[in-house]
Amino acid sequence: MNIFIHGNLYGMDSDAFTVEDGIFTSFGNSEDLVLDAGEDDEIIDLNHSFVSPGFIDSHLHLVEYGAFLKNVQLQNCFGVEDILRKLSHQLERVKQGEWLLGRGFNEEFFDVPEQLEKRHLDSLSTVVPIAVTRSCGHKMVVNSKALELAGIDEDTQVEGGVIDFERGMLEENAVTLLHSAWPEETEDSIRECILRAQKELNRYGITSVGSDDFVSLTSDWRMVLRVFSRMAYKGELTVRVNEQCEFPSLEEFAEFLDEGNTFDDGDDFFRIGPLKLITDGSLGARTAALKQPYSDDPTRSGYMTYSTEEMEQWIQLATNYNMPTICHAIGDRAVEEVLNLFDEAVLESNPLHHGLVHCQIMDKEEIRRAIDQKLICYVQSLFIDTDAPMLEERVGTARAETSYPFHTLYEGTIVCNGSDAPVETPDVMKGIELAVTRTMIHGDASMNPKECMNVEEALASYTINGAKAMFAEDRLGKLQEGALADFAVLSEDPRTCEPKDIHKIRVLMTVMNGEIV
Ligand SMILES: [Zn+2]
């Protein structure tokens, strides 16, 4: 048994607890628990540090994040030059048959407005295939060799996507087409990605994730499922995974169900979660589906990735199997489509836990409907740091006013927080600060302050509400006798810290299933 003493325990009057076999076995005061200690018990002094339930990142892409950590990191690039310099460093290390992959650039942060194009990447190499993904993941720039290997020429067209062959720019489903040309992933390479990603997540105090991995580096979802199941069985997972199941086609989803996979099947380490549908694009790439055109580009209003009929079929099939559906919907047109479909599929109080992922551009009526339907709202307060400077440009003042309505949704639905990693770094302290201040960490831009959450609400969005979304609030997301022993020890109590300094709080220790990870 391990005895943790002298802690500032979130939501508890006691200051100490015991952990045995991965479970919180008792709470009490330090003196009493030390007195009761047996010879083999280990006593760990927390020095009055704040102890939070283990953080739950309710939506990210574990496998892709692991791959991302291996790729060239482009999130702090301030121009095309900068991107090319970083890529060229890595180019020498690329072996025969490998691709040079980069991810994370965002032209919003460039010093001068310019676009990365095929010709830039061709200047590095026309022999090594190069593919560079925008921070949002919905847009990619590639060189000639990459296009050739993907079998894309001037005439290639793809449904639900855009190919600009001349400039080597791909959007949405065209990105997926490119992925299919990448070297085959193996069970080992997927496992390595997961190991790499979970290690990084543990550093931020994260012990559980809702993760979307079936359509990522590979669309071989059976392989991904096998890897996770085996890792869970062998005790290799240091984050609990609730899989948000995405499929390349409705047929494959039907096969998944036919083969006996059911929602909530699994154990405390890996579990089948909801069906995940991506219904539109991203705000950054101006591919999120809006009702009115983009304010900074009246020729565009984004697009839906599925027709209404197709979406109806997916949701219907899932519902028939008692599987909830969660929909990525960023633009107000996509949100409206989803709400219309959910009107049919959602029962009173939403017992199945259908959900809306992202909750960004919404109008008053849509917010009201999401609350009426009691949807689970998967938000990313971390996006505020990236999106605050561009939101009004993209959608104008009126639409910005009701966008990212996290507090209003919190009051009426279950709001769970996350990073969408690799879209954002899964830094929970930063996420809590942004939820509370709605102001950039290093900058003045902010979003409608009436939607600020307080620290308690932000903590709940990263703990108990994440557990609720995963149907696991009886054993996850709280410090309580009998619950799974997942917790994070912080250098400071975020409730008493200056809000603008919350991001500086360090995670001193992360414990998952009773083990220090
Ligand atoms: Zn995502």
Short mmCIF file of C-alpha atoms and ligand atoms in Angstrom, two decimals:
data_model
loop_
_atom_site.label_atom_id
_atom_site.label_comp_id
_atom_site.label_asym_id
_atom_site.label_seq_id
_atom_site.Cartn_x
_atom_site.Cartn_y
_atom_site.Cartn_z
CA MET A 1 0.00 0.00 0.00
CA ASN A 2 1.16 3.55 -0.72
CA ILE A 3 0.25 6.33 1.70
CA PHE A 4 0.26 9.87 0.33
CA ILE A 5 0.33 12.49 3.08
CA HIS A 6 0.21 16.28 3.47
CA GLY A 7 -1.65 16.99 0.26
CA ASN A 8 -4.00 19.85 -0.59
CA LEU A 9 -6.67 17.57 -2.00
CA TYR A 10 -9.14 18.98 -4.49
CA GLY A 11 -12.71 18.65 -3.27
CA MET A 12 -11.73 16.85 -0.04
CA ASP A 13 -11.43 17.89 3.61
CA SER A 14 -8.80 15.27 4.32
CA ASP A 15 -5.10 15.73 3.51
CA ALA A 16 -3.99 12.14 2.97
CA PHE A 17 -5.01 8.97 1.21
CA THR A 18 -3.98 5.40 0.60
CA VAL A 19 -3.66 3.60 -2.74
CA GLU A 20 -3.66 -0.14 -3.24
CA ASP A 21 -3.99 -2.19 -6.44
CA GLY A 22 -4.65 0.93 -8.47
CA ILE A 23 -7.58 2.11 -6.32
CA PHE A 24 -7.99 4.90 -3.77
CA THR A 25 -8.62 2.79 -0.67
CA SER A 26 -9.10 5.43 2.01
CA PHE A 27 -8.93 9.15 2.80
CA GLY A 28 -8.12 10.64 6.16
CA ASN A 29 -5.67 12.87 7.95
CA SER A 30 -1.93 12.39 7.64
CA GLU A 31 -1.19 11.59 11.30
CA ASP A 32 -3.83 8.86 11.49
CA LEU A 33 -2.82 7.20 8.24
CA VAL A 34 0.87 7.23 9.19
CA LEU A 35 0.01 5.64 12.56
CA ASP A 36 -1.88 2.87 10.78
CA ALA A 37 0.98 2.22 8.34
CA GLY A 38 2.33 -1.30 8.16
CA GLU A 39 5.97 -2.25 7.67
CA ASP A 40 5.71 -2.73 3.90
CA ASP A 41 3.75 0.45 3.28
CA GLU A 42 5.46 3.32 1.54
CA ILE A 43 4.82 6.85 2.76
CA ILE A 44 5.04 9.66 0.19
CA ASP A 45 5.03 13.25 1.47
CA LEU A 46 3.28 15.63 -0.93
CA ASN A 47 4.57 18.74 0.91
CA HIS A 48 1.16 20.45 0.83
CA SER A 49 1.02 20.45 -2.98
CA PHE A 50 -2.32 20.63 -4.75
CA VAL A 51 -3.66 17.24 -5.83
CA SER A 52 -6.14 17.08 -8.68
CA PRO A 53 -7.90 14.03 -10.06
CA GLY A 54 -5.92 12.86 -13.13
CA PHE A 55 -6.71 15.11 -16.07
CA ILE A 56 -8.93 13.84 -18.86
CA ASP A 57 -8.25 15.16 -22.35
CA SER A 58 -11.61 14.39 -23.89
CA HIS A 59 -10.65 14.69 -27.54
CA LEU A 60 -7.32 14.16 -29.21
CA HIS A 61 -5.58 11.85 -31.67
CA LEU A 62 -3.16 9.66 -29.74
CA VAL A 63 -1.56 7.81 -32.67
CA GLU A 64 -1.27 10.93 -34.80
CA TYR A 65 0.16 12.87 -31.86
CA GLY A 66 2.83 10.19 -31.43
CA ALA A 67 3.71 10.49 -35.12
CA PHE A 68 3.65 14.28 -34.85
CA LEU A 69 6.21 14.21 -32.05
CA LYS A 70 8.54 12.39 -34.45
CA ASN A 71 7.93 14.83 -37.34
CA VAL A 72 9.45 18.22 -37.95
CA GLN A 73 7.66 20.62 -35.60
CA LEU A 74 6.57 23.73 -37.47
CA GLN A 75 4.32 25.46 -34.94
CA ASN A 76 6.74 28.30 -34.25
CA CYS A 77 7.48 29.24 -37.86
CA PHE A 78 7.09 32.86 -38.90
CA GLY A 79 7.34 32.49 -42.67
CA VAL A 80 8.02 30.16 -45.60
CA GLU A 81 11.78 30.68 -45.21
CA ASP A 82 11.55 29.52 -41.62
CA ILE A 83 9.63 26.35 -42.56
CA LEU A 84 12.13 25.48 -45.30
CA ARG A 85 15.07 25.94 -42.95
CA LYS A 86 13.58 23.56 -40.37
CA LEU A 87 12.72 20.98 -43.01
CA SER A 88 16.16 21.09 -44.62
CA HIS A 89 17.83 20.22 -41.29
CA GLN A 90 15.82 17.03 -41.16
CA LEU A 91 16.17 16.23 -44.87
CA GLU A 92 19.66 14.78 -44.48
CA ARG A 93 18.36 12.23 -41.98
CA VAL A 94 15.59 10.88 -44.21
CA LYS A 95 16.40 7.34 -45.30
CA GLN A 96 15.66 5.72 -48.64
CA GLY A 97 11.92 5.15 -49.05
CA GLU A 98 10.99 7.47 -46.18
CA TRP A 99 9.02 10.70 -46.37
CA LEU A 100 9.94 14.06 -44.93
CA LEU A 101 6.93 15.09 -42.87
CA GLY A 102 6.27 18.34 -41.08
CA ARG A 103 3.31 19.61 -39.18
CA GLY A 104 1.96 22.57 -37.29
CA PHE A 105 2.55 25.68 -39.42
CA ASN A 106 -0.04 28.44 -39.33
CA GLU A 107 0.28 31.25 -41.90
CA GLU A 108 -1.66 33.54 -39.52
CA PHE A 109 1.56 33.90 -37.55
CA PHE A 110 3.75 34.75 -40.54
CA ASP A 111 5.53 38.11 -40.44
CA VAL A 112 4.53 38.83 -44.04
CA PRO A 113 1.47 37.28 -45.68
CA GLU A 114 2.65 34.49 -47.97
CA GLN A 115 1.63 30.95 -48.86
CA LEU A 116 3.74 27.83 -48.69
CA GLU A 117 3.55 26.13 -52.12
CA LYS A 118 4.77 23.10 -54.01
CA ARG A 119 7.58 25.08 -55.68
CA HIS A 120 9.08 25.94 -52.26
CA LEU A 121 9.17 22.29 -51.23
CA ASP A 122 10.50 21.25 -54.65
CA SER A 123 13.41 23.62 -54.03
CA LEU A 124 14.40 21.33 -51.13
CA SER A 125 14.02 18.07 -53.01
CA THR A 126 12.20 16.48 -55.92
CA VAL A 127 13.49 13.03 -54.96
CA VAL A 128 12.34 12.78 -51.34
CA PRO A 129 8.55 13.06 -50.95
CA ILE A 130 7.70 16.00 -48.67
CA ALA A 131 4.34 16.66 -47.02
CA VAL A 132 3.66 19.51 -44.64
CA THR A 133 0.40 19.71 -42.69
CA ARG A 134 -1.15 22.91 -41.41
CA SER A 135 -1.73 23.13 -37.64
CA CYS A 136 -5.45 22.35 -38.07
CA GLY A 137 -4.77 19.09 -39.93
CA HIS A 138 -7.27 19.95 -42.67
CA LYS A 139 -4.82 21.39 -45.17
CA MET A 140 -1.54 20.10 -46.55
CA VAL A 141 1.18 21.32 -48.88
CA VAL A 142 3.26 18.74 -50.75
CA ASN A 143 6.06 18.55 -53.30
CA SER A 144 5.98 16.99 -56.78
CA LYS A 145 7.36 13.66 -55.60
CA ALA A 146 4.62 13.32 -52.98
CA LEU A 147 1.93 14.05 -55.60
CA GLU A 148 3.47 11.49 -57.92
CA LEU A 149 3.55 8.77 -55.23
CA ALA A 150 -0.06 9.54 -54.30
CA GLY A 151 -1.06 9.21 -57.97
CA ILE A 152 -2.36 12.77 -58.10
CA ASP A 153 -2.14 14.65 -61.42
CA GLU A 154 -3.74 17.78 -62.98
CA ASP A 155 -7.01 15.93 -63.52
CA THR A 156 -7.40 14.20 -60.16
CA GLN A 157 -10.57 15.16 -58.31
CA VAL A 158 -11.72 14.04 -54.92
CA GLU A 159 -15.15 14.21 -53.37
CA GLY A 160 -15.31 16.33 -50.22
CA GLY A 161 -11.87 17.77 -50.86
CA VAL A 162 -9.89 20.21 -52.97
CA ILE A 163 -6.67 19.67 -54.94
CA ASP A 164 -4.68 22.64 -56.22
CA PHE A 165 -2.19 20.65 -58.30
CA GLU A 166 -0.13 23.64 -59.46
CA ARG A 167 0.54 24.85 -55.95
CA GLY A 168 0.55 21.41 -54.33
CA MET A 169 -2.21 22.34 -51.89
CA LEU A 170 -4.65 19.75 -50.60
CA GLU A 171 -7.70 20.18 -48.40
CA GLU A 172 -9.95 17.78 -46.45
CA ASN A 173 -10.47 14.41 -48.22
CA ALA A 174 -7.54 15.18 -50.54
CA VAL A 175 -5.36 15.08 -47.41
CA THR A 176 -6.71 11.59 -46.67
CA LEU A 177 -5.86 10.56 -50.24
CA LEU A 178 -2.27 11.65 -49.64
CA HIS A 179 -2.11 9.74 -46.34
CA SER A 180 -2.90 6.56 -48.24
CA ALA A 181 0.39 6.93 -50.16
CA TRP A 182 2.50 7.03 -47.01
CA PRO A 183 4.64 4.03 -46.12
CA GLU A 184 2.59 1.29 -44.53
CA GLU A 185 2.29 1.43 -40.78
CA THR A 186 2.89 -1.74 -38.82
CA GLU A 187 1.68 -2.85 -35.39
CA ASP A 188 5.11 -1.91 -34.06
CA SER A 189 5.13 1.57 -35.53
CA ILE A 190 1.62 2.26 -34.19
CA ARG A 191 2.62 0.98 -30.76
CA GLU A 192 5.67 3.24 -30.79
CA CYS A 193 3.48 6.24 -31.60
CA ILE A 194 1.19 5.43 -28.67
CA LEU A 195 4.11 4.95 -26.27
CA ARG A 196 5.66 8.26 -27.35
CA ALA A 197 2.38 10.16 -27.11
CA GLN A 198 1.27 8.83 -23.72
CA LYS A 199 4.63 9.68 -22.16
CA GLU A 200 4.18 13.28 -23.25
CA LEU A 201 0.56 13.35 -22.00
CA ASN A 202 1.61 12.06 -18.57
CA ARG A 203 3.99 15.03 -18.31
CA TYR A 204 0.92 17.30 -18.40
CA GLY A 205 -0.90 15.34 -15.70
CA ILE A 206 -3.17 13.56 -18.19
CA THR A 207 -4.27 10.04 -17.25
CA SER A 208 -7.27 9.48 -19.56
CA VAL A 209 -8.10 10.45 -23.12
CA GLY A 210 -10.90 10.31 -25.62
CA SER A 211 -8.89 9.46 -28.70
CA ASP A 212 -9.74 9.33 -32.40
CA ASP A 213 -7.35 6.89 -34.13
CA PHE A 214 -9.10 4.60 -36.58
CA VAL A 215 -8.52 6.94 -39.53
CA SER A 216 -5.10 8.38 -38.86
CA LEU A 217 -1.74 7.18 -40.14
CA THR A 218 -3.50 4.11 -41.39
CA SER A 219 -7.14 3.44 -42.11
CA ASP A 220 -6.62 -0.17 -41.03
CA TRP A 221 -8.76 0.24 -37.91
CA ARG A 222 -8.53 -3.47 -37.14
CA MET A 223 -4.78 -3.12 -36.69
CA VAL A 224 -5.16 -0.05 -34.44
CA LEU A 225 -7.78 -1.87 -32.38
CA ARG A 226 -5.46 -4.88 -32.05
CA VAL A 227 -2.55 -2.74 -30.90
CA PHE A 228 -4.60 -0.95 -28.25
CA SER A 229 -6.19 -4.16 -26.99
CA ARG A 230 -2.82 -5.85 -26.70
CA MET A 231 -1.22 -2.87 -24.95
CA ALA A 232 -4.13 -2.75 -22.50
CA TYR A 233 -3.80 -6.48 -21.85
CA LYS A 234 -0.04 -6.23 -21.28
CA GLY A 235 -0.41 -3.23 -18.97
CA GLU A 236 1.55 -0.97 -21.33
CA LEU A 237 -0.92 1.92 -21.39
CA THR A 238 -0.19 4.81 -19.02
CA VAL A 239 -3.28 6.69 -20.16
CA ARG A 240 -6.75 5.18 -20.24
CA VAL A 241 -8.11 5.33 -23.76
CA ASN A 242 -11.73 5.75 -24.77
CA GLU A 243 -11.66 5.24 -28.53
CA GLN A 244 -13.70 7.68 -30.61
CA CYS A 245 -14.35 5.46 -33.60
CA GLU A 246 -13.96 7.06 -37.01
CA PHE A 247 -14.25 5.01 -40.21
CA PRO A 248 -13.29 5.57 -43.85
CA SER A 249 -16.71 4.40 -45.03
CA LEU A 250 -20.14 3.42 -43.78
CA GLU A 251 -19.48 -0.11 -45.02
CA GLU A 252 -16.45 -0.41 -42.76
CA PHE A 253 -18.47 0.86 -39.82
CA ALA A 254 -21.06 -1.82 -40.55
CA GLU A 255 -18.29 -4.44 -40.65
CA PHE A 256 -16.98 -3.19 -37.32
CA LEU A 257 -20.40 -3.75 -35.79
CA ASP A 258 -20.89 -7.06 -37.60
CA GLU A 259 -17.66 -8.34 -36.14
CA GLY A 260 -19.14 -7.93 -32.69
CA ASN A 261 -17.52 -4.69 -31.57
CA THR A 262 -19.88 -2.81 -29.30
CA PHE A 263 -19.90 0.53 -27.59
CA ASP A 264 -18.35 0.60 -24.08
CA ASP A 265 -16.73 -2.80 -24.63
CA GLY A 266 -13.26 -3.14 -23.07
CA ASP A 267 -11.62 -2.64 -19.71
CA ASP A 268 -10.42 0.26 -17.58
CA PHE A 269 -7.45 0.83 -19.92
CA PHE A 270 -9.03 0.63 -23.35
CA ARG A 271 -12.67 0.95 -24.23
CA ILE A 272 -14.73 1.41 -27.39
CA GLY A 273 -16.20 4.92 -27.26
CA PRO A 274 -18.64 6.75 -29.51
CA LEU A 275 -18.81 6.92 -33.31
CA LYS A 276 -16.94 10.01 -34.50
CA LEU A 277 -18.02 11.90 -37.61
CA ILE A 278 -16.11 14.81 -39.11
CA THR A 279 -18.75 16.97 -40.74
CA ASP A 280 -16.81 20.05 -41.85
CA GLY A 281 -13.33 21.60 -41.91
CA SER A 282 -11.52 24.16 -39.79
CA LEU A 283 -11.80 27.88 -39.19
CA GLY A 284 -8.09 28.49 -39.81
CA ALA A 285 -8.22 26.95 -43.28
CA ARG A 286 -11.62 28.59 -43.99
CA THR A 287 -13.11 25.15 -44.64
CA ALA A 288 -15.52 25.14 -41.65
CA ALA A 289 -19.06 25.29 -43.11
CA LEU A 290 -20.65 28.68 -42.42
CA LYS A 291 -24.19 29.87 -43.13
CA GLN A 292 -22.85 33.21 -44.46
CA PRO A 293 -19.50 33.64 -46.27
CA TYR A 294 -16.27 34.27 -44.40
CA SER A 295 -15.96 37.96 -43.48
CA ASP A 296 -12.36 38.06 -44.75
CA ASP A 297 -13.05 36.10 -47.94
CA PRO A 298 -16.59 36.54 -49.31
CA THR A 299 -15.95 33.92 -52.01
CA ARG A 300 -15.77 31.14 -49.41
CA SER A 301 -18.17 29.66 -46.91
CA GLY A 302 -16.55 26.30 -46.25
CA TYR A 303 -18.11 22.94 -46.97
CA MET A 304 -19.68 19.85 -45.45
CA THR A 305 -17.82 16.55 -45.80
CA TYR A 306 -21.02 14.48 -45.97
CA SER A 307 -24.46 14.98 -47.45
CA THR A 308 -27.37 15.14 -45.01
CA GLU A 309 -28.52 11.69 -46.17
CA GLU A 310 -25.11 10.17 -45.53
CA MET A 311 -24.89 11.67 -42.05
CA GLU A 312 -28.36 10.39 -41.31
CA GLN A 313 -27.29 6.86 -42.27
CA TRP A 314 -24.22 6.93 -40.02
CA ILE A 315 -26.12 8.25 -37.00
CA GLN A 316 -29.00 5.86 -37.59
CA LEU A 317 -26.72 2.83 -37.77
CA ALA A 318 -24.88 3.85 -34.59
CA THR A 319 -28.12 4.51 -32.74
CA ASN A 320 -29.46 1.10 -33.75
CA TYR A 321 -26.49 -0.39 -31.92
CA ASN A 322 -26.84 1.93 -28.88
CA MET A 323 -23.66 3.70 -29.83
CA PRO A 324 -23.51 7.47 -29.33
CA THR A 325 -22.35 9.69 -32.19
CA ILE A 326 -20.11 12.68 -31.66
CA CYS A 327 -19.76 15.14 -34.52
CA HIS A 328 -16.89 17.43 -35.32
CA ALA A 329 -18.78 20.59 -36.36
CA ILE A 330 -16.95 23.92 -36.33
CA GLY A 331 -18.98 26.24 -38.57
CA ASP A 332 -22.57 27.29 -37.77
CA ARG A 333 -23.89 25.57 -40.91
CA ALA A 334 -22.33 22.27 -39.82
CA VAL A 335 -23.62 22.72 -36.25
CA GLU A 336 -27.13 23.33 -37.56
CA GLU A 337 -27.03 20.22 -39.77
CA VAL A 338 -25.90 18.12 -36.82
CA LEU A 339 -28.55 19.56 -34.50
CA ASN A 340 -31.23 18.83 -37.11
CA LEU A 341 -30.10 15.22 -37.34
CA PHE A 342 -29.79 14.89 -33.56
CA ASP A 343 -33.36 16.19 -33.22
CA GLU A 344 -34.39 12.81 -34.58
CA ALA A 345 -31.75 10.68 -32.86
CA VAL A 346 -31.45 12.20 -29.38
CA LEU A 347 -33.84 11.00 -26.73
CA GLU A 348 -34.85 13.15 -23.78
CA SER A 349 -31.84 14.02 -21.55
CA ASN A 350 -29.57 12.36 -24.11
CA PRO A 351 -29.08 9.01 -22.31
CA LEU A 352 -26.79 7.77 -25.09
CA HIS A 353 -24.47 10.77 -24.82
CA HIS A 354 -24.42 12.10 -28.35
CA GLY A 355 -22.05 15.02 -28.60
CA LEU A 356 -20.75 18.02 -30.45
CA VAL A 357 -16.99 18.29 -30.89
CA HIS A 358 -15.40 21.77 -30.94
CA CYS A 359 -18.44 24.08 -30.43
CA GLN A 360 -16.86 27.11 -32.12
CA ILE A 361 -19.01 29.15 -34.50
CA MET A 362 -22.54 28.91 -33.10
CA ASP A 363 -25.45 31.33 -33.02
CA LYS A 364 -27.85 31.89 -30.12
CA GLU A 365 -30.46 29.52 -31.48
CA GLU A 366 -27.91 26.73 -31.92
CA ILE A 367 -26.60 27.19 -28.38
CA ARG A 368 -30.15 26.93 -27.09
CA ARG A 369 -30.77 23.75 -29.10
CA ALA A 370 -27.51 22.13 -27.93
CA ILE A 371 -28.61 22.81 -24.34
CA ASP A 372 -32.13 21.52 -25.02
CA GLN A 373 -30.69 18.30 -26.39
CA LYS A 374 -28.30 18.02 -23.39
CA LEU A 375 -25.44 17.25 -25.76
CA ILE A 376 -21.98 16.42 -24.46
CA CYS A 377 -19.84 19.37 -25.60
CA TYR A 378 -16.22 18.52 -26.35
CA VAL A 379 -14.49 21.94 -26.27
CA GLN A 380 -10.87 23.03 -26.60
CA SER A 381 -10.15 26.16 -24.58
CA LEU A 382 -6.57 25.89 -25.89
CA PHE A 383 -7.86 26.98 -29.32
CA ILE A 384 -8.47 30.47 -27.87
CA ASP A 385 -4.73 31.14 -27.89
CA THR A 386 -4.55 30.50 -31.65
CA ASP A 387 -7.99 31.72 -32.71
CA ALA A 388 -8.50 34.90 -30.66
CA PRO A 389 -6.43 37.07 -33.05
CA MET A 390 -8.29 35.89 -36.16
CA LEU A 391 -11.85 35.14 -35.00
CA GLU A 392 -13.34 38.58 -35.75
CA GLU A 393 -11.54 38.81 -39.09
CA ARG A 394 -12.89 35.44 -40.11
CA VAL A 395 -16.51 35.78 -39.03
CA GLY A 396 -17.11 39.46 -38.10
CA THR A 397 -18.19 40.95 -34.79
CA ALA A 398 -21.75 39.66 -34.66
CA ARG A 399 -20.87 35.99 -35.17
CA ALA A 400 -17.79 36.26 -32.91
CA GLU A 401 -20.07 37.48 -30.11
CA THR A 402 -21.76 34.07 -29.70
CA SER A 403 -18.81 31.88 -30.67
CA TYR A 404 -16.80 29.52 -28.41
CA PRO A 405 -19.70 29.83 -25.90
CA PHE A 406 -18.06 27.62 -23.30
CA HIS A 407 -19.60 29.08 -20.15
CA THR A 408 -23.16 29.16 -21.49
CA LEU A 409 -22.78 25.56 -22.62
CA TYR A 410 -21.24 24.63 -19.26
CA GLU A 411 -24.34 25.87 -17.47
CA GLY A 412 -26.71 23.81 -19.59
CA THR A 413 -24.80 20.76 -20.83
CA ILE A 414 -21.73 18.65 -19.97
CA VAL A 415 -18.65 20.50 -21.18
CA CYS A 416 -15.48 18.44 -21.31
CA ASN A 417 -12.16 19.97 -22.31
CA GLY A 418 -9.26 18.77 -24.39
CA SER A 419 -6.49 19.67 -26.81
CA ASP A 420 -7.30 17.90 -30.08
CA ALA A 421 -3.55 17.11 -30.06
CA PRO A 422 -1.62 17.26 -32.32
CA VAL A 423 -3.67 20.37 -33.23
CA GLU A 424 -2.65 21.95 -29.90
CA THR A 425 -0.07 20.90 -27.34
CA PRO A 426 -2.03 19.07 -24.62
CA ASP A 427 -0.92 21.48 -21.89
CA VAL A 428 -3.71 21.31 -19.31
CA MET A 429 -2.54 24.28 -17.21
CA LYS A 430 -2.55 26.44 -20.32
CA GLY A 431 -6.00 25.10 -21.18
CA ILE A 432 -7.34 26.00 -17.73
CA GLU A 433 -5.87 29.50 -17.92
CA LEU A 434 -7.40 30.08 -21.37
CA ALA A 435 -10.81 28.83 -20.22
CA VAL A 436 -10.64 31.27 -17.31
CA THR A 437 -9.13 34.35 -18.99
CA ARG A 438 -10.08 33.81 -22.66
CA THR A 439 -7.02 35.93 -23.43
CA MET A 440 -3.91 34.79 -25.29
CA ILE A 441 -1.09 33.55 -23.05
CA HIS A 442 1.42 35.93 -24.67
CA GLY A 443 -0.74 38.58 -26.32
CA ASP A 444 -3.70 40.86 -25.78
CA ALA A 445 -6.26 39.34 -28.11
CA SER A 446 -9.22 37.90 -26.26
CA MET A 447 -12.68 36.49 -26.90
CA ASN A 448 -16.02 37.60 -25.42
CA PRO A 449 -15.25 37.63 -21.67
CA LYS A 450 -18.83 36.81 -20.69
CA GLU A 451 -17.97 33.24 -21.68
CA CYS A 452 -15.11 32.92 -19.15
CA MET A 453 -15.30 29.88 -16.87
CA ASN A 454 -14.14 30.05 -13.27
CA VAL A 455 -11.26 27.84 -12.14
CA GLU A 456 -13.56 25.26 -10.55
CA GLU A 457 -15.52 24.91 -13.78
CA ALA A 458 -12.34 24.68 -15.84
CA LEU A 459 -11.01 21.97 -13.51
CA ALA A 460 -14.31 20.10 -13.79
CA SER A 461 -14.10 20.32 -17.59
CA TYR A 462 -10.76 18.50 -17.40
CA THR A 463 -11.79 15.93 -14.78
CA ILE A 464 -15.27 14.87 -13.74
CA ASN A 465 -16.99 16.09 -16.91
CA GLY A 466 -14.53 14.13 -19.04
CA ALA A 467 -15.39 11.08 -16.93
CA LYS A 468 -19.11 11.72 -17.50
CA ALA A 469 -18.56 11.88 -21.24
CA MET A 470 -16.88 8.46 -20.98
CA PHE A 471 -19.72 6.95 -18.87
CA ALA A 472 -17.12 6.48 -16.10
CA GLU A 473 -17.99 9.07 -13.46
CA ASP A 474 -18.39 6.30 -10.89
CA ARG A 475 -14.67 5.47 -11.04
CA LEU A 476 -12.87 8.31 -12.83
CA GLY A 477 -12.38 12.07 -12.57
CA LYS A 478 -12.54 12.43 -8.79
CA LEU A 479 -10.60 11.78 -5.61
CA GLN A 480 -12.84 9.30 -3.85
CA GLU A 481 -12.62 6.01 -2.03
CA GLY A 482 -13.10 3.18 -4.51
CA ALA A 483 -12.25 5.27 -7.58
CA LEU A 484 -9.32 4.45 -9.86
CA ALA A 485 -6.16 6.00 -8.39
CA ASP A 486 -5.34 8.57 -11.08
CA PHE A 487 -4.10 11.96 -9.94
CA ALA A 488 -1.79 14.86 -10.70
CA VAL A 489 0.28 16.77 -8.15
CA LEU A 490 0.72 20.45 -9.02
CA SER A 491 3.25 23.05 -7.89
CA GLU A 492 0.48 25.48 -7.00
CA ASP A 493 -3.27 25.56 -6.36
CA PRO A 494 -4.86 27.00 -9.54
CA ARG A 495 -7.74 28.32 -7.43
CA THR A 496 -5.51 30.71 -5.50
CA CYS A 497 -3.05 31.49 -8.33
CA GLU A 498 -3.32 34.70 -10.41
CA PRO A 499 -5.36 33.62 -13.46
CA LYS A 500 -2.73 34.91 -15.90
CA ASP A 501 -0.09 32.76 -14.19
CA ILE A 502 -1.96 29.44 -14.18
CA HIS A 503 0.00 28.30 -17.26
CA LYS A 504 3.20 28.53 -15.19
CA ILE A 505 2.00 25.91 -12.70
CA ARG A 506 4.11 22.77 -13.07
CA VAL A 507 2.97 19.18 -12.86
CA LEU A 508 5.23 17.58 -10.23
CA MET A 509 3.91 14.05 -10.41
CA THR A 510 1.35 12.08 -12.39
CA VAL A 511 -0.07 8.86 -11.01
CA MET A 512 -2.14 6.53 -13.13
CA ASN A 513 -3.68 3.36 -11.72
CA GLY A 514 -1.62 3.86 -8.57
CA GLU A 515 1.70 3.98 -10.47
CA ILE A 516 3.87 7.06 -10.85
CA VAL A 517 4.07 7.59 -14.59
ZN ZN B 1 -9.86 16.05 -33.65
#
